[in-house]
Amino acid sequence: MATESDEVDRIVGSWTTQRPDLDFSPLEVLSRVDRLSRHLDRARREAFRRSDLEPWEWDVLSALRRSGEPYQLSPKQLLQQTLVSSGTMTNRIDRLVGRRLVRREADPADGRSVHVILTDEGRTRVDAAITRLVDAEALLLQRLSRGDRDRLAALLRKLSLGFDT
């Protein structure tokens, strides 16, 4: 049975002809991951655009939404989840407050601290965006069976654990 070829197969084949002394198996995996990442990035940006959100807004709003009711986190907790600098986070919160997607409230237990709270409008937007995102990502994976998806997820998890430590 002949297998289908993609652009990575053609690239690796050409390199193998030119440099038969090298093992190109890493390119067979990671060049595909890179190409798929580009498709995923486009699909995500479109899902967010349709919900009138920028990707950075999605990062903050989704962290708040995932936290569960009352959908609030401290700026420090948001920093930990979004991996940006404190200055960047302050700017992002300011902009989200300006768009009425979040609000700041003083922490009743510590008047020096604040909570960032998802507004009803922010929740509506992030819920619409996650629905669109899941639908878009399902389309990207439609050629894989559920079993294939599970195996791929397990392999990618195994690979990513080496970077997350």
GROMACS .gro file of C-alpha atoms in nm:
model
  165
    1MET     CA    1   0.000   0.000   0.000
    2ALA     CA    2   0.143   0.336  -0.104
    3THR     CA    3   0.147   0.607   0.161
    4GLU     CA    4   0.068   0.968   0.087
    5SER     CA    5   0.355   1.214   0.072
    6ASP     CA    6   0.357   1.566   0.204
    7GLU     CA    7   0.591   1.860   0.159
    8VAL     CA    8   0.811   1.743   0.447
    9ASP     CA    9   0.862   1.408   0.272
   10ARG     CA   10   0.977   1.595  -0.039
   11ILE     CA   11   1.213   1.819   0.160
   12VAL     CA   12   1.362   1.530   0.356
   13GLY     CA   13   1.396   1.325   0.037
   14SER     CA   14   1.591   1.605  -0.128
   15TRP     CA   15   1.817   1.647   0.173
   16THR     CA   16   1.874   1.273   0.196
   17THR     CA   17   1.989   1.276  -0.166
   18GLN     CA   18   2.222   1.569  -0.102
   19ARG     CA   19   2.343   1.464   0.244
   20PRO     CA   20   2.300   1.087   0.284
   21ASP     CA   21   2.540   1.101   0.579
   22LEU     CA   22   2.279   1.271   0.804
   23ASP     CA   23   1.979   1.132   0.990
   24PHE     CA   24   1.683   1.351   0.894
   25SER     CA   25   1.428   1.179   1.121
   26PRO     CA   26   1.412   1.484   1.355
   27LEU     CA   27   1.300   1.697   1.059
   28GLU     CA   28   1.033   1.442   0.973
   29VAL     CA   29   0.874   1.506   1.314
   30LEU     CA   30   0.953   1.865   1.401
   31SER     CA   31   0.909   2.018   1.055
   32ARG     CA   32   0.557   1.875   1.059
   33VAL     CA   33   0.498   2.011   1.409
   34ASP     CA   34   0.617   2.352   1.287
   35ARG     CA   35   0.389   2.346   0.982
   36LEU     CA   36   0.092   2.229   1.189
   37SER     CA   37   0.166   2.504   1.439
   38ARG     CA   38   0.120   2.762   1.165
   39HIS     CA   39  -0.220   2.616   1.072
   40LEU     CA   40  -0.318   2.609   1.438
   41ASP     CA   41  -0.209   2.970   1.486
   42ARG     CA   42  -0.427   3.083   1.195
   43ALA     CA   43  -0.727   2.885   1.324
   44ARG     CA   44  -0.686   3.027   1.674
   45ARG     CA   45  -0.649   3.384   1.555
   46GLU     CA   46  -0.965   3.348   1.347
   47ALA     CA   47  -1.159   3.200   1.641
   48PHE     CA   48  -1.047   3.488   1.862
   49ARG     CA   49  -1.112   3.750   1.592
   50ARG     CA   50  -1.468   3.625   1.553
   51SER     CA   51  -1.512   3.681   1.927
   52ASP     CA   52  -1.352   4.026   1.902
   53LEU     CA   53  -1.050   3.921   2.107
   54GLU     CA   54  -0.677   3.946   2.055
   55PRO     CA   55  -0.469   3.637   2.141
   56TRP     CA   56  -0.320   3.811   2.447
   57GLU     CA   57  -0.672   3.902   2.565
   58TRP     CA   58  -0.770   3.539   2.528
   59ASP     CA   59  -0.476   3.434   2.748
   60VAL     CA   60  -0.588   3.654   3.037
   61LEU     CA   61  -0.963   3.598   3.001
   62SER     CA   62  -0.931   3.222   2.964
   63ALA     CA   63  -0.713   3.204   3.278
   64LEU     CA   64  -0.986   3.386   3.468
   65ARG     CA   65  -1.263   3.169   3.321
   66ARG     CA   66  -1.079   2.844   3.397
   67SER     CA   67  -1.035   2.951   3.760
   68GLY     CA   68  -1.407   2.892   3.820
   69GLU     CA   69  -1.653   3.111   4.004
   70PRO     CA   70  -1.612   3.388   4.101
   71TYR     CA   71  -1.370   3.407   3.804
   72GLN     CA   72  -1.104   3.608   3.980
   73LEU     CA   73  -0.730   3.588   4.019
   74SER     CA   74  -0.461   3.814   4.155
   75PRO     CA   75  -0.229   3.982   3.906
   76LYS     CA   76   0.047   3.752   4.038
   77GLN     CA   77  -0.162   3.444   3.961
   78LEU     CA   78  -0.228   3.579   3.613
   79LEU     CA   79   0.146   3.633   3.566
   80GLN     CA   80   0.214   3.271   3.656
   81GLN     CA   81  -0.043   3.145   3.408
   82THR     CA   82   0.047   3.370   3.115
   83LEU     CA   83   0.425   3.391   3.156
   84VAL     CA   84   0.460   3.764   3.086
   85SER     CA   85   0.636   4.037   3.281
   86SER     CA   86   0.456   4.230   3.555
   87GLY     CA   87   0.466   4.549   3.347
   88THR     CA   88   0.311   4.369   3.052
   89MET     CA   89   0.041   4.220   3.275
   90THR     CA   90  -0.042   4.560   3.426
   91ASN     CA   91  -0.082   4.701   3.075
   92ARG     CA   92  -0.299   4.409   2.969
   93ILE     CA   93  -0.524   4.439   3.271
   94ASP     CA   94  -0.557   4.815   3.212
   95ARG     CA   95  -0.661   4.754   2.852
   96LEU     CA   96  -0.908   4.481   2.948
   97VAL     CA   97  -1.059   4.710   3.214
   98GLY     CA   98  -1.092   4.975   2.943
   99ARG     CA   99  -1.284   4.729   2.727
  100ARG     CA  100  -1.499   4.630   3.028
  101LEU     CA  101  -1.395   4.266   2.999
  102VAL     CA  102  -1.247   4.261   3.351
  103ARG     CA  103  -1.261   4.480   3.658
  104ARG     CA  104  -1.030   4.531   3.953
  105GLU     CA  105  -1.149   4.502   4.311
  106ALA     CA  106  -0.961   4.540   4.635
  107ASP     CA  107  -0.894   4.216   4.818
  108PRO     CA  108  -1.115   4.231   5.129
  109ALA     CA  109  -0.859   4.025   5.321
  110ASP     CA  110  -0.568   4.253   5.226
  111GLY     CA  111  -0.642   4.611   5.124
  112ARG     CA  112  -0.304   4.639   4.950
  113SER     CA  113  -0.392   4.363   4.703
  114VAL     CA  114  -0.640   4.350   4.419
  115HIS     CA  115  -0.831   4.082   4.235
  116VAL     CA  116  -0.890   4.087   3.863
  117ILE     CA  117  -1.246   3.972   3.800
  118LEU     CA  118  -1.402   3.858   3.474
  119THR     CA  119  -1.707   4.067   3.382
  120ASP     CA  120  -2.023   3.925   3.225
  121GLU     CA  121  -1.912   4.067   2.888
  122GLY     CA  122  -1.568   3.909   2.931
  123ARG     CA  123  -1.727   3.575   3.014
  124THR     CA  124  -1.955   3.595   2.709
  125ARG     CA  125  -1.658   3.666   2.484
  126VAL     CA  126  -1.430   3.398   2.627
  127ASP     CA  127  -1.709   3.137   2.618
  128ALA     CA  128  -1.779   3.218   2.253
  129ALA     CA  129  -1.408   3.202   2.173
  130ILE     CA  130  -1.354   2.863   2.338
  131THR     CA  131  -1.651   2.718   2.151
  132ARG     CA  132  -1.511   2.848   1.821
  133LEU     CA  133  -1.161   2.730   1.913
  134VAL     CA  134  -1.270   2.375   1.995
  135ASP     CA  135  -1.466   2.357   1.668
  136ALA     CA  136  -1.170   2.491   1.466
  137GLU     CA  137  -0.923   2.255   1.629
  138ALA     CA  138  -1.154   1.957   1.575
  139LEU     CA  139  -1.150   2.040   1.203
  140LEU     CA  140  -0.771   2.040   1.204
  141LEU     CA  141  -0.772   1.691   1.355
  142GLN     CA  142  -1.061   1.545   1.154
  143ARG     CA  143  -0.838   1.306   0.960
  144LEU     CA  144  -0.738   1.129   1.282
  145SER     CA  145  -0.946   0.873   1.465
  146ARG     CA  146  -1.008   0.917   1.836
  147GLY     CA  147  -0.747   0.648   1.905
  148ASP     CA  148  -0.493   0.825   1.683
  149ARG     CA  149  -0.564   1.153   1.863
  150ASP     CA  150  -0.515   0.988   2.201
  151ARG     CA  151  -0.185   0.828   2.093
  152LEU     CA  152  -0.062   1.155   1.942
  153ALA     CA  153  -0.158   1.347   2.256
  154ALA     CA  154   0.029   1.095   2.471
  155LEU     CA  155   0.341   1.119   2.254
  156LEU     CA  156   0.333   1.499   2.250
  157ARG     CA  157   0.282   1.503   2.629
  158LYS     CA  158   0.586   1.278   2.669
  159LEU     CA  159   0.790   1.513   2.451
  160SER     CA  160   0.668   1.831   2.620
  161LEU     CA  161   0.739   1.701   2.972
  162GLY     CA  162   1.107   1.728   2.888
  163PHE     CA  163   1.063   2.101   2.836
  164ASP     CA  164   0.831   2.175   3.127
  165THR     CA  165   1.074   2.079   3.402
   0.00000   0.00000   0.00000
